[in-house]
PDB file of C-alpha atoms in Angstrom:
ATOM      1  CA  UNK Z 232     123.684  52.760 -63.085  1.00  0.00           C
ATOM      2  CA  UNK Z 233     123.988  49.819 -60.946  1.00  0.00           C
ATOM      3  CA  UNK Z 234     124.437  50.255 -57.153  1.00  0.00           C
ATOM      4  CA  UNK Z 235     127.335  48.934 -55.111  1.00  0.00           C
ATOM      5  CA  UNK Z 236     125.972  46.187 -53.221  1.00  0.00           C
ATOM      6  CA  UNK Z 237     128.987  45.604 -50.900  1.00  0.00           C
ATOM      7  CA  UNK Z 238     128.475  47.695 -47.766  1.00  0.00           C
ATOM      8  CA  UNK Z 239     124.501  46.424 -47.605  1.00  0.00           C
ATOM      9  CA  UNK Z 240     125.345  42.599 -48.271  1.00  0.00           C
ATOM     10  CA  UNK Z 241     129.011  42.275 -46.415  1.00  0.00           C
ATOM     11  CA  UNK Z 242     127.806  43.681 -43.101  1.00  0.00           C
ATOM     12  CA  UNK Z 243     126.608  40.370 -41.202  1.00  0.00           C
ATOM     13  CA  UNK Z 244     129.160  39.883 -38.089  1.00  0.00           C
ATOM     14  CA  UNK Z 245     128.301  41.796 -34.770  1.00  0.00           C
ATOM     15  CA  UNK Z 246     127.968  41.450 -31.197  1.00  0.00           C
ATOM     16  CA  UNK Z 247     125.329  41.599 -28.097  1.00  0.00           C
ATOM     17  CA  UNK Z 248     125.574  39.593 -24.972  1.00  0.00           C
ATOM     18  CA  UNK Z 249     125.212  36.107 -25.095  1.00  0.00           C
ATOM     19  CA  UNK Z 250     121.903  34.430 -23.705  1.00  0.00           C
ATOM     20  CA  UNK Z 251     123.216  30.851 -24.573  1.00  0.00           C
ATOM     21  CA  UNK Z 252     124.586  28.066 -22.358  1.00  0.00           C
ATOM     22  CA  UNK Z 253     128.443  29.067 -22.838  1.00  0.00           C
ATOM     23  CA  UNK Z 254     129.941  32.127 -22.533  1.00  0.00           C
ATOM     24  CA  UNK Z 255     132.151  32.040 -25.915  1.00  0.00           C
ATOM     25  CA  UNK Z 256     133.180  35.613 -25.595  1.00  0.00           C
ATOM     26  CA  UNK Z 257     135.094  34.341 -22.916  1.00  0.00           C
ATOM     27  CA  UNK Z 258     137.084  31.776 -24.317  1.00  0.00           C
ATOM     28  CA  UNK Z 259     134.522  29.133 -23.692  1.00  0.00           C
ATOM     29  CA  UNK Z 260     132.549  27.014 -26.789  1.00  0.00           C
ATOM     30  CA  UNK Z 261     129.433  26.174 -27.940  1.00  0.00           C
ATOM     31  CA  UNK Z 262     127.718  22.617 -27.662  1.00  0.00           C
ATOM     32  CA  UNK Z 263     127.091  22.063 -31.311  1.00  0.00           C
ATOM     33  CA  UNK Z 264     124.968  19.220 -30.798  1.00  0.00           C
ATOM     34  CA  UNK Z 265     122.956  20.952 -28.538  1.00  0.00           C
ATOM     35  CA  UNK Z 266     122.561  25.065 -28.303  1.00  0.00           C
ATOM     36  CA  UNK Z 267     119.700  26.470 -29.709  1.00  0.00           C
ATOM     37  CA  UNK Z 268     119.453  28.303 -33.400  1.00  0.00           C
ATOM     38  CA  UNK Z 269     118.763  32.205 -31.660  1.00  0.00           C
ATOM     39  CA  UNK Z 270     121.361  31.027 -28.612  1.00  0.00           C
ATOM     40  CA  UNK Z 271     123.841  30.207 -31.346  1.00  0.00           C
ATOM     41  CA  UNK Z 272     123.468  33.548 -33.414  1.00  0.00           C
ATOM     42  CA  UNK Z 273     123.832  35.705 -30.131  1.00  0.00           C
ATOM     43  CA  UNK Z 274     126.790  33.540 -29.092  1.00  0.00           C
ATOM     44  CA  UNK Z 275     128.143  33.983 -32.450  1.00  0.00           C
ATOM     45  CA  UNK Z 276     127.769  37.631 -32.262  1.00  0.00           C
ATOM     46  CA  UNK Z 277     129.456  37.634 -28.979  1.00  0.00           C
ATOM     47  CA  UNK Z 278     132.477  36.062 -30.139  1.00  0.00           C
ATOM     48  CA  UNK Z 279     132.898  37.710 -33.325  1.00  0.00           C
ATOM     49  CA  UNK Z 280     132.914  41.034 -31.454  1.00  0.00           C
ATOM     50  CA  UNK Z 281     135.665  39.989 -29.129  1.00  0.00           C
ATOM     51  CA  UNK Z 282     137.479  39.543 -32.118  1.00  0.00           C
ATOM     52  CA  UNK Z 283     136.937  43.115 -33.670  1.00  0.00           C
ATOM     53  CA  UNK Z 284     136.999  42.809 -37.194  1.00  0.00           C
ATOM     54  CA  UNK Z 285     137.138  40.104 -39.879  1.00  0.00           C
ATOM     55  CA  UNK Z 286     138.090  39.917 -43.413  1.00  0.00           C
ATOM     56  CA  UNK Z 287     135.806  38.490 -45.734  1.00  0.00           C
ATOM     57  CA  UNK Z 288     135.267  37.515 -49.441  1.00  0.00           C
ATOM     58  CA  UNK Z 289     131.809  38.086 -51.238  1.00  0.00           C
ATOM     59  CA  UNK Z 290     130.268  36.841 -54.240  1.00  0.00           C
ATOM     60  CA  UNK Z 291     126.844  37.791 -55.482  1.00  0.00           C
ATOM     61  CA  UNK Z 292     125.237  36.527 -58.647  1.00  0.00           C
ATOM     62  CA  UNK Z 293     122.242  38.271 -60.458  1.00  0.00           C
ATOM     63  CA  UNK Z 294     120.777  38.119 -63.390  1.00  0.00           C
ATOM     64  CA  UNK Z 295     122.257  40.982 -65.071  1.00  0.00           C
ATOM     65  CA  UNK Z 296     125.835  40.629 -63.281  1.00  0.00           C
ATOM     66  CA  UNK Z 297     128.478  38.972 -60.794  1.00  0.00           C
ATOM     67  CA  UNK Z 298     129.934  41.327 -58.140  1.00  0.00           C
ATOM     68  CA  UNK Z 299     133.274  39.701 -56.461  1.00  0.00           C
ATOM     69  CA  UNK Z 300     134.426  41.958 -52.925  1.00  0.00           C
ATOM     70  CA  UNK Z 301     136.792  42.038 -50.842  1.00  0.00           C
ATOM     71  CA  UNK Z 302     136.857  43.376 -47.047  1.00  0.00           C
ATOM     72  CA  UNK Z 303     138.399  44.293 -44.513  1.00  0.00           C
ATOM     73  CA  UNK Z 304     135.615  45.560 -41.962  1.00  0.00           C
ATOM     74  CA  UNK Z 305     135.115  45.940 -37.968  1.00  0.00           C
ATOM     75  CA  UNK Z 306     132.464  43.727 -36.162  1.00  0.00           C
ATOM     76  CA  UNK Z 307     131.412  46.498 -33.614  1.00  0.00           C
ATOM     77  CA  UNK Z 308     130.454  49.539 -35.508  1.00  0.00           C
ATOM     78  CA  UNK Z 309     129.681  50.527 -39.263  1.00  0.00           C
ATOM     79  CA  UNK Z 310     133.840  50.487 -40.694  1.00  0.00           C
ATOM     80  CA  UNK Z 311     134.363  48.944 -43.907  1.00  0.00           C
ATOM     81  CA  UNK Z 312     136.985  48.957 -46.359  1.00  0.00           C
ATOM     82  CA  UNK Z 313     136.113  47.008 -49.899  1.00  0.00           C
ATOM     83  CA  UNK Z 314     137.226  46.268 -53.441  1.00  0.00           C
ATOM     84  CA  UNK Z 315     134.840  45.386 -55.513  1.00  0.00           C
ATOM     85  CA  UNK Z 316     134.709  43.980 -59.228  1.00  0.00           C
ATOM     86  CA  UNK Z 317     131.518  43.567 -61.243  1.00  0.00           C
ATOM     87  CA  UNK Z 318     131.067  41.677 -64.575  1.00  0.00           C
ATOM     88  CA  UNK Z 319     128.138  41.946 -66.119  1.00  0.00           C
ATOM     89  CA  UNK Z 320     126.392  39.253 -68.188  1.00  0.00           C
ATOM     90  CA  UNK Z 321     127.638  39.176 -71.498  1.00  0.00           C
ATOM     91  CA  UNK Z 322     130.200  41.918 -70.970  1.00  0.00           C
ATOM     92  CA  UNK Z 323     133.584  41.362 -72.208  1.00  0.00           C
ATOM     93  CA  UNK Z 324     135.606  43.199 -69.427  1.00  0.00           C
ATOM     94  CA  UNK Z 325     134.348  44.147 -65.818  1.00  0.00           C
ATOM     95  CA  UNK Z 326     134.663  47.071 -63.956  1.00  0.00           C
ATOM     96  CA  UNK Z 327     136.696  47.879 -60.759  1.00  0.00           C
ATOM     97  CA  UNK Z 328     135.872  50.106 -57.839  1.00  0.00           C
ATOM     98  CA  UNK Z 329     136.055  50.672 -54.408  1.00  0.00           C
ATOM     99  CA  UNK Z 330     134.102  51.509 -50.914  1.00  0.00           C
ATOM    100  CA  UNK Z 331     135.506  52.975 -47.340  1.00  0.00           C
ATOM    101  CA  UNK Z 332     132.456  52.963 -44.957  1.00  0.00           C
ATOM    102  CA  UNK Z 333     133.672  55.188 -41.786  1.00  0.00           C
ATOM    103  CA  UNK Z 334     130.247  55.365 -39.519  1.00  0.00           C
ATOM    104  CA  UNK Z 335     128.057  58.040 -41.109  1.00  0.00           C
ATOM    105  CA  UNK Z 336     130.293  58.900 -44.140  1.00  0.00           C
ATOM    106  CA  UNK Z 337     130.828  56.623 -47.620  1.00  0.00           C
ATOM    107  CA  UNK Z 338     133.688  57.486 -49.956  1.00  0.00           C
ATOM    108  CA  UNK Z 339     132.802  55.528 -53.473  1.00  0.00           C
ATOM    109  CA  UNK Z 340     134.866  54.823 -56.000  1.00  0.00           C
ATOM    110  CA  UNK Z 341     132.502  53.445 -58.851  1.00  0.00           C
ATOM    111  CA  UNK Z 342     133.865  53.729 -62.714  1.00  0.00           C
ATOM    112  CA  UNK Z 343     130.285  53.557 -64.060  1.00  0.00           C
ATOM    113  CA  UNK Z 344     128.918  56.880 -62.302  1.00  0.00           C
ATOM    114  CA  UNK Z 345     129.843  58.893 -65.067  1.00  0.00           C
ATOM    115  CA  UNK Z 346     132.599  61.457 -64.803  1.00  0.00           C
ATOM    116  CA  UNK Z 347     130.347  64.046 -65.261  1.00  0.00           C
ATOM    117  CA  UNK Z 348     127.908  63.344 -61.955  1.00  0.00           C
ATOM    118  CA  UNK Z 349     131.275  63.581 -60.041  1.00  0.00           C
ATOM    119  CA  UNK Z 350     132.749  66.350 -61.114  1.00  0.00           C
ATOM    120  CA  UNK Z 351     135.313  64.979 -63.035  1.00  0.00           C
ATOM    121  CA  UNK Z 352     136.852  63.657 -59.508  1.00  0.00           C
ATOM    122  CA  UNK Z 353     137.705  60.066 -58.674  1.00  0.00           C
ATOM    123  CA  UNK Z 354     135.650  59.722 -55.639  1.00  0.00           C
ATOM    124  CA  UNK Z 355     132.475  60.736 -54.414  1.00  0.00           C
ATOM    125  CA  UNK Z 356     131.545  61.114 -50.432  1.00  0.00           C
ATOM    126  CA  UNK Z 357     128.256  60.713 -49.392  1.00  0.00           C
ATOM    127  CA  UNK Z 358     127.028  62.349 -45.701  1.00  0.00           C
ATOM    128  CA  UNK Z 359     124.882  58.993 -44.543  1.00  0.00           C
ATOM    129  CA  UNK Z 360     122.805  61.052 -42.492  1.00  0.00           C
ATOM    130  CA  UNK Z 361     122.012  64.149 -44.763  1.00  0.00           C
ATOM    131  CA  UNK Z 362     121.345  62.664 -48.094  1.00  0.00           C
ATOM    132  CA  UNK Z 363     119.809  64.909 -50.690  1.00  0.00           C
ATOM    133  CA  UNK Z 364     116.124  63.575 -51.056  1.00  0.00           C
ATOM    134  CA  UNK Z 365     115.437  60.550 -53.000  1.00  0.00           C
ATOM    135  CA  UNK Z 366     112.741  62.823 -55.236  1.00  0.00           C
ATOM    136  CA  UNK Z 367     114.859  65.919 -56.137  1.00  0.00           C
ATOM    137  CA  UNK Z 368     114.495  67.173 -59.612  1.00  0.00           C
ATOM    138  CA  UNK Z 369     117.998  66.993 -59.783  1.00  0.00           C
ATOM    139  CA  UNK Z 370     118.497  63.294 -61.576  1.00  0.00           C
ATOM    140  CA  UNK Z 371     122.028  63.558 -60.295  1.00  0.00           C
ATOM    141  CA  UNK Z 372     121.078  64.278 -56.914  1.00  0.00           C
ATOM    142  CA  UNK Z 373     118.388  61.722 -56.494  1.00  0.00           C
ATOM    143  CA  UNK Z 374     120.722  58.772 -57.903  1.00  0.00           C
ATOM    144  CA  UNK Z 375     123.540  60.012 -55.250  1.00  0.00           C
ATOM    145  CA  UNK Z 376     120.448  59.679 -52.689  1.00  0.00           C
ATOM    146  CA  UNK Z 377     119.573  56.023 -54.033  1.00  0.00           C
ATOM    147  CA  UNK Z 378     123.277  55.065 -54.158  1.00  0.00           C
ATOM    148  CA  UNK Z 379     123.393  56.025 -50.206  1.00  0.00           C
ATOM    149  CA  UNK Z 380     120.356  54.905 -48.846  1.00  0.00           C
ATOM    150  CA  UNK Z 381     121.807  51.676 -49.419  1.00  0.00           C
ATOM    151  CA  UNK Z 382     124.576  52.191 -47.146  1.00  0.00           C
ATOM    152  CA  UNK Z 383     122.525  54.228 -44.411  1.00  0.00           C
ATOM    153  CA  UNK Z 384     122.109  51.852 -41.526  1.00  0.00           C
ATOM    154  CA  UNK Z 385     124.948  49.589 -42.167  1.00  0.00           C
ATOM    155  CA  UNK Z 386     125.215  48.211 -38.750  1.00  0.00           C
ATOM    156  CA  UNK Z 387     127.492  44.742 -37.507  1.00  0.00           C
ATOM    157  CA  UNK Z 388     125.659  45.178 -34.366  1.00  0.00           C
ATOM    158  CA  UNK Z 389     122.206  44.836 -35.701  1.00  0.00           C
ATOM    159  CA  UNK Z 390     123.384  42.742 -38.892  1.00  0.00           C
ATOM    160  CA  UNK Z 391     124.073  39.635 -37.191  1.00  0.00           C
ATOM    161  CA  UNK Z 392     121.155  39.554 -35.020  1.00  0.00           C
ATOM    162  CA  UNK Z 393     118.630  40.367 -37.810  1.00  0.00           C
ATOM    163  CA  UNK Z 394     118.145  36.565 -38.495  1.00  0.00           C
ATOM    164  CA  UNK Z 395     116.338  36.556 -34.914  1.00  0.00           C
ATOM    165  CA  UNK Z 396     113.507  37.850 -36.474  1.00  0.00           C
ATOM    166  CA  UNK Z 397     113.076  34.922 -39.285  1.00  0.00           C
ATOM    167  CA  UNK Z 398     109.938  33.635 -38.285  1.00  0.00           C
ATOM    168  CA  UNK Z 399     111.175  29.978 -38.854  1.00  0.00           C
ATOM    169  CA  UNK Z 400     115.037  30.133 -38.154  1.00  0.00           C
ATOM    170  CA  UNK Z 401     116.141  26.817 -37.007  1.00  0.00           C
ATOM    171  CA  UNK Z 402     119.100  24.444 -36.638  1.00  0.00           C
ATOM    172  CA  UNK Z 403     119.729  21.984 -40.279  1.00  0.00           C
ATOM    173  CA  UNK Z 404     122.345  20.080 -38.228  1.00  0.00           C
ATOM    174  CA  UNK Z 405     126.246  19.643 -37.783  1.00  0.00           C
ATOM    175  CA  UNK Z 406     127.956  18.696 -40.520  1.00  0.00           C
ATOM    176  CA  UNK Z 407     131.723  18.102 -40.912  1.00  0.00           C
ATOM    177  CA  UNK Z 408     133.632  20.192 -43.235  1.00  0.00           C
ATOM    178  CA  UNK Z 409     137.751  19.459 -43.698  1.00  0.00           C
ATOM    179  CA  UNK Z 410     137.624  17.493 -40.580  1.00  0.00           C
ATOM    180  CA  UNK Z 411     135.991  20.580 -38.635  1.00  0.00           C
ATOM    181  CA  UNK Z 412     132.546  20.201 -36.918  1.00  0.00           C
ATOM    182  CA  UNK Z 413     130.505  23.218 -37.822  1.00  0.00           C
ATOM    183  CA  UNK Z 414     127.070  24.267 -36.883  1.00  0.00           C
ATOM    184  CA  UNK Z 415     124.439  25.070 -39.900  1.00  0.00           C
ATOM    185  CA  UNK Z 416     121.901  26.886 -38.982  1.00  0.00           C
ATOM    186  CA  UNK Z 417     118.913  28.364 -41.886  1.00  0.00           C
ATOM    187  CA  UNK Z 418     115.841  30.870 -41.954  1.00  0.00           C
ATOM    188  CA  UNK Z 419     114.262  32.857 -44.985  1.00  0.00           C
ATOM    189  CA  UNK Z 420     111.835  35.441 -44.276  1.00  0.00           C
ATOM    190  CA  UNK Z 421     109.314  37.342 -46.886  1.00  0.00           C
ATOM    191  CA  UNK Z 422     107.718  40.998 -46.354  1.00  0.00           C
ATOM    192  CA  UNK Z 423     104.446  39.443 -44.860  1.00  0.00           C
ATOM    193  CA  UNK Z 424     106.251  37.194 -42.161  1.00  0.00           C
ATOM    194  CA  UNK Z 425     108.591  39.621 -41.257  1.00  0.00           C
ATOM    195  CA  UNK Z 426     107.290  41.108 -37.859  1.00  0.00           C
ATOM    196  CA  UNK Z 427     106.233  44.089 -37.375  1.00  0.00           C
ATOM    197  CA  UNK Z 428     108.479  44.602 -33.457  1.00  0.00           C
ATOM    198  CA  UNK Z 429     111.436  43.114 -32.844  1.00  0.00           C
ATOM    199  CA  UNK Z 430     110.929  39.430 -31.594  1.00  0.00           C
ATOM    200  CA  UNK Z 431     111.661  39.909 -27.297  1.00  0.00           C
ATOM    201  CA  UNK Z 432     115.279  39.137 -26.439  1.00  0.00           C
ATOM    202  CA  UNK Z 433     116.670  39.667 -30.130  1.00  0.00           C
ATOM    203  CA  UNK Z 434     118.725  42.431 -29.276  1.00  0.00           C
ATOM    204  CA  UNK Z 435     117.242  43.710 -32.746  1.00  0.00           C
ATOM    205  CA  UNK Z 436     116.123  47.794 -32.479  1.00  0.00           C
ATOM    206  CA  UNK Z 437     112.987  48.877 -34.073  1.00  0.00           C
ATOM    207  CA  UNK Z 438     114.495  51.407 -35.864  1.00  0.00           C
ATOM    208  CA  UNK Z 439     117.220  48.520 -37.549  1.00  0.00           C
ATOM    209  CA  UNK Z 440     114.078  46.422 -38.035  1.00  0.00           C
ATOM    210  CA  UNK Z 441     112.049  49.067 -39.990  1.00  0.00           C
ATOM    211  CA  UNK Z 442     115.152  50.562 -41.784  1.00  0.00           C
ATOM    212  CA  UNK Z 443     115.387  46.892 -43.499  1.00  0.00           C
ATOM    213  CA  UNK Z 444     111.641  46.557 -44.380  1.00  0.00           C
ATOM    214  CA  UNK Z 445     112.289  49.933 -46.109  1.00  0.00           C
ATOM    215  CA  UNK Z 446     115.079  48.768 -48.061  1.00  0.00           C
ATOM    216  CA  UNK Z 447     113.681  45.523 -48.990  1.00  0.00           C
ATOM    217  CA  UNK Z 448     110.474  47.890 -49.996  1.00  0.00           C
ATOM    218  CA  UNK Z 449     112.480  50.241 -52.438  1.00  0.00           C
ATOM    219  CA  UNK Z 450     114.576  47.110 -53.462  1.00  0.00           C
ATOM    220  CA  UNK Z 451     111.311  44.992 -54.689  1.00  0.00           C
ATOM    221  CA  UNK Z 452     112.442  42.189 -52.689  1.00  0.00           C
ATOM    222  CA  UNK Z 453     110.045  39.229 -52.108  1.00  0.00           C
ATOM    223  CA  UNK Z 454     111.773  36.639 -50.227  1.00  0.00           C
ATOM    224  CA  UNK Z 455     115.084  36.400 -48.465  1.00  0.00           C
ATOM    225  CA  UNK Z 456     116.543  33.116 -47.038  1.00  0.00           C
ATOM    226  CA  UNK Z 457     119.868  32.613 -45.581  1.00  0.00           C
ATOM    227  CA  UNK Z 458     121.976  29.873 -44.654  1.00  0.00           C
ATOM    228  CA  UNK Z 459     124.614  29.937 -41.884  1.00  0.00           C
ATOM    229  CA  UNK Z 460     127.796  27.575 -40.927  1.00  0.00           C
ATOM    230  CA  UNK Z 461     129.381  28.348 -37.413  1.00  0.00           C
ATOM    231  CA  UNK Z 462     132.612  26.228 -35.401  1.00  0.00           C
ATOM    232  CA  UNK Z 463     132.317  25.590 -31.522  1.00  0.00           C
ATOM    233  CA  UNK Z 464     134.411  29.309 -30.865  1.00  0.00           C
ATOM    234  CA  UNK Z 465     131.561  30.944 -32.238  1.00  0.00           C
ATOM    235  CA  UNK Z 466     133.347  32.546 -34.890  1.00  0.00           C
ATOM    236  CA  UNK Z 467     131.394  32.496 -38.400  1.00  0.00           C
ATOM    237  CA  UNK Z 468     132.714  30.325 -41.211  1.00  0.00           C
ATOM    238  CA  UNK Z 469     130.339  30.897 -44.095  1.00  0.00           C
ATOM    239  CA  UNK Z 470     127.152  33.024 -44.444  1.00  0.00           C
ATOM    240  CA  UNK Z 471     125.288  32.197 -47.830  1.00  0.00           C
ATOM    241  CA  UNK Z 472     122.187  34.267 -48.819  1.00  0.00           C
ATOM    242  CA  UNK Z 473     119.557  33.962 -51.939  1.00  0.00           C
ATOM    243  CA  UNK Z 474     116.677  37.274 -52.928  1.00  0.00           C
ATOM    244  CA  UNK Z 475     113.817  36.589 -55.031  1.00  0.00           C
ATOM    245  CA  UNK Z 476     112.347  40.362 -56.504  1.00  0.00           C
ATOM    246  CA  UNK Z 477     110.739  42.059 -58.537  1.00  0.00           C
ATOM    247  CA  UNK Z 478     114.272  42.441 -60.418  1.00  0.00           C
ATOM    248  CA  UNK Z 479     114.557  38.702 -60.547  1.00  0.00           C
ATOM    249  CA  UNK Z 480     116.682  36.070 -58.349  1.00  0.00           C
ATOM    250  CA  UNK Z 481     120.117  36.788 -56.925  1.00  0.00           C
ATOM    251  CA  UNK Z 482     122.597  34.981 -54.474  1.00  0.00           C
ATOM    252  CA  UNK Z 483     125.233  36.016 -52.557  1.00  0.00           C
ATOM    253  CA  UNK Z 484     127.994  33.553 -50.556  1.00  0.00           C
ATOM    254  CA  UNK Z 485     130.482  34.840 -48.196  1.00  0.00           C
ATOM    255  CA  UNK Z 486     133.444  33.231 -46.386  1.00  0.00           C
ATOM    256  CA  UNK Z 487     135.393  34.519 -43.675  1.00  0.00           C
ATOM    257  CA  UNK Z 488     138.674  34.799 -42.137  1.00  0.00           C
ATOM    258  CA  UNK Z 489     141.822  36.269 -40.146  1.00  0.00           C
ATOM    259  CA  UNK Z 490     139.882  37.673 -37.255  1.00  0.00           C
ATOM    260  CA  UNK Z 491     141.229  40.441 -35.757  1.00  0.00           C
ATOM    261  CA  UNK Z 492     143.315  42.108 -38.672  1.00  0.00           C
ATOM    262  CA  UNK Z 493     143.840  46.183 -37.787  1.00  0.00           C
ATOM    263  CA  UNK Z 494     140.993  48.348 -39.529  1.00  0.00           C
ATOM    264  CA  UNK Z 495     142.015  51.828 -40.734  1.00  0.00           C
ATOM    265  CA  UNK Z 496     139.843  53.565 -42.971  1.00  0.00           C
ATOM    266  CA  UNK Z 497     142.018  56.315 -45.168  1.00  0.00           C
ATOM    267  CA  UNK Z 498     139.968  59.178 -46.875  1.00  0.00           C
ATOM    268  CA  UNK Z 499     140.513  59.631 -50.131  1.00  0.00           C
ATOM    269  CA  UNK Z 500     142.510  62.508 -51.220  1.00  0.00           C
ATOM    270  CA  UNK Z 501     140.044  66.012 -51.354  1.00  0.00           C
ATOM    271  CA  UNK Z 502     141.591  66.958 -54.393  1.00  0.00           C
ATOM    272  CA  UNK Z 503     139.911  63.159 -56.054  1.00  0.00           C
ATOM    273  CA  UNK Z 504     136.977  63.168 -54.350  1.00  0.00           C
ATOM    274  CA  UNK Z 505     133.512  65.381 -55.142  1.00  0.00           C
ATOM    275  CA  UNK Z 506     131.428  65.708 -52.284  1.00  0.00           C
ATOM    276  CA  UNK Z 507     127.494  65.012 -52.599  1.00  0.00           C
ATOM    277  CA  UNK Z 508     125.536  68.231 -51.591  1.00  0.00           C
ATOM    278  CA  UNK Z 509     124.492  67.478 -48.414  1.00  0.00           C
ATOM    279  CA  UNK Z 510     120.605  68.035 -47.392  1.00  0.00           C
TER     280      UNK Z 510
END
């Protein structure tokens, strides 16, 4: 069964206080030519939080499929709402589904959990924070556990600060793009250079830091790199990413948009939806 990769990979804009030269939050803008690479993510973050949510549009390549999503999610806290269509390699039809991230609690739509697992209900809702444990003898029970772990810790906050602690995140230049001046800014990171506290200043919590080793751990992943376009209001334009693993290669590029659409998150009807024994 594969995994829903949408709330794990789409969670990237956030917000802490700026420590670069303008205050973009504010209304004011970046000097392109000139801000740093870690002053540009935290103004970034800054203004993308004034904003308060984002829509965006995902798509990540692997070996065995392609995964196309659509969101609508807030910038300050863990609240997503996502379509999501997979196609796998050599398939002739692909698969639709659907995730509605509200903090702690995941309601997953996901044709390929078979109807069995979820009780013959539409849904399923996973409690983030009391999972059943990933090595119950329940099969069900520890795929449900699998399926959430990669949800647990979805955070915008901590997302768009975790490229901070890239040990070699720099500036590639400004480049113009339909007669806009954006900011590209790259870092890639593997288990071994990944440090082992949060660099000073990076906003980034211990607990976010070693909740992502974890998941990179269980996930076989070997090397991550990401690239990053940004305009002068701070406001994130197009985040591209590329995993090496155990599992092979995959990419993932995502553009965003209309900043500051209304988020409501709707859950599912009980009657549709099985809830996951809770731990």
């Amino acid at each position: 069964m594969k995994l829903f990769t949408a709330a794990a990979t789409v969670l990237v804009a956030a917000a802490c206080s700026s420590s670069g030269t303008v205050g973009v939050g504010g209304g004011g803008k970046i000097n392109l030519d000139r801000v740093s690479a870690a002053d540009a993510i935290k103004d970034a973050s800054a203004a993308q939080i004034a904003k308060h949510s984002v829509k965006e549009h995902l798509t990540y390549t692997s070996q065995r499929l392609t995964q196309s999503v659509d969101s609508l999610q807030r910038t300050d806290r863990a609240t997503l709402e996502s379509t999501v269509v997979d196609q796998v390699t050599g398939a002739t039809q692909s698969t639709h589904g659907e995730v509605r991230l509200d903090g702690s609690v995941a309601y997953v739509d996901n044709p390929e959990i078979p109807a069995a697992m979820r009780q013959n209900k539409q849904w399923i809702k996973l409690d983030l924070d009391h999972l059943p444990p990933r090595d119950s003898s329940d099969k069900n029970l520890a795929l449900f556990a699998a399926l959430g772990a990669s949800y647990r810790g979805a955070d915008p906050v901590q997302g768009s600060l975790f490229a901070l602690a890239y040990p070699d995140l720099h500036r590639v230049g400004v480049e113009t793009r339909d007669g806009r001046r954006l900011l590209h800014l790259a870092a890639s990171v593997t288990p071994d250079t990944l440090p082992a506290t949060p660099p000073p200043g990076s906003g980034i919590t211990q607990a976010y830091l070693d909740l992502r080793r974890t998941q990179w751990k269980d996930q076989g992943l070997t090397k991550m790199s990401v690239d990053f376009w940004m305009g002068e209001d701070g406001l994130a334009v197009e985040v591209k990413q590329a995993e090496s693993g155990t599992s092979g290669d995959s990419t993932g590029d995502m553009t965003q948009s209309d900043w500051g659409v209304p988020v409501t998150i709707v859950a599912p009807p009980a009657d549709q939806t099985y809830t996951v024994p809770a731990q």
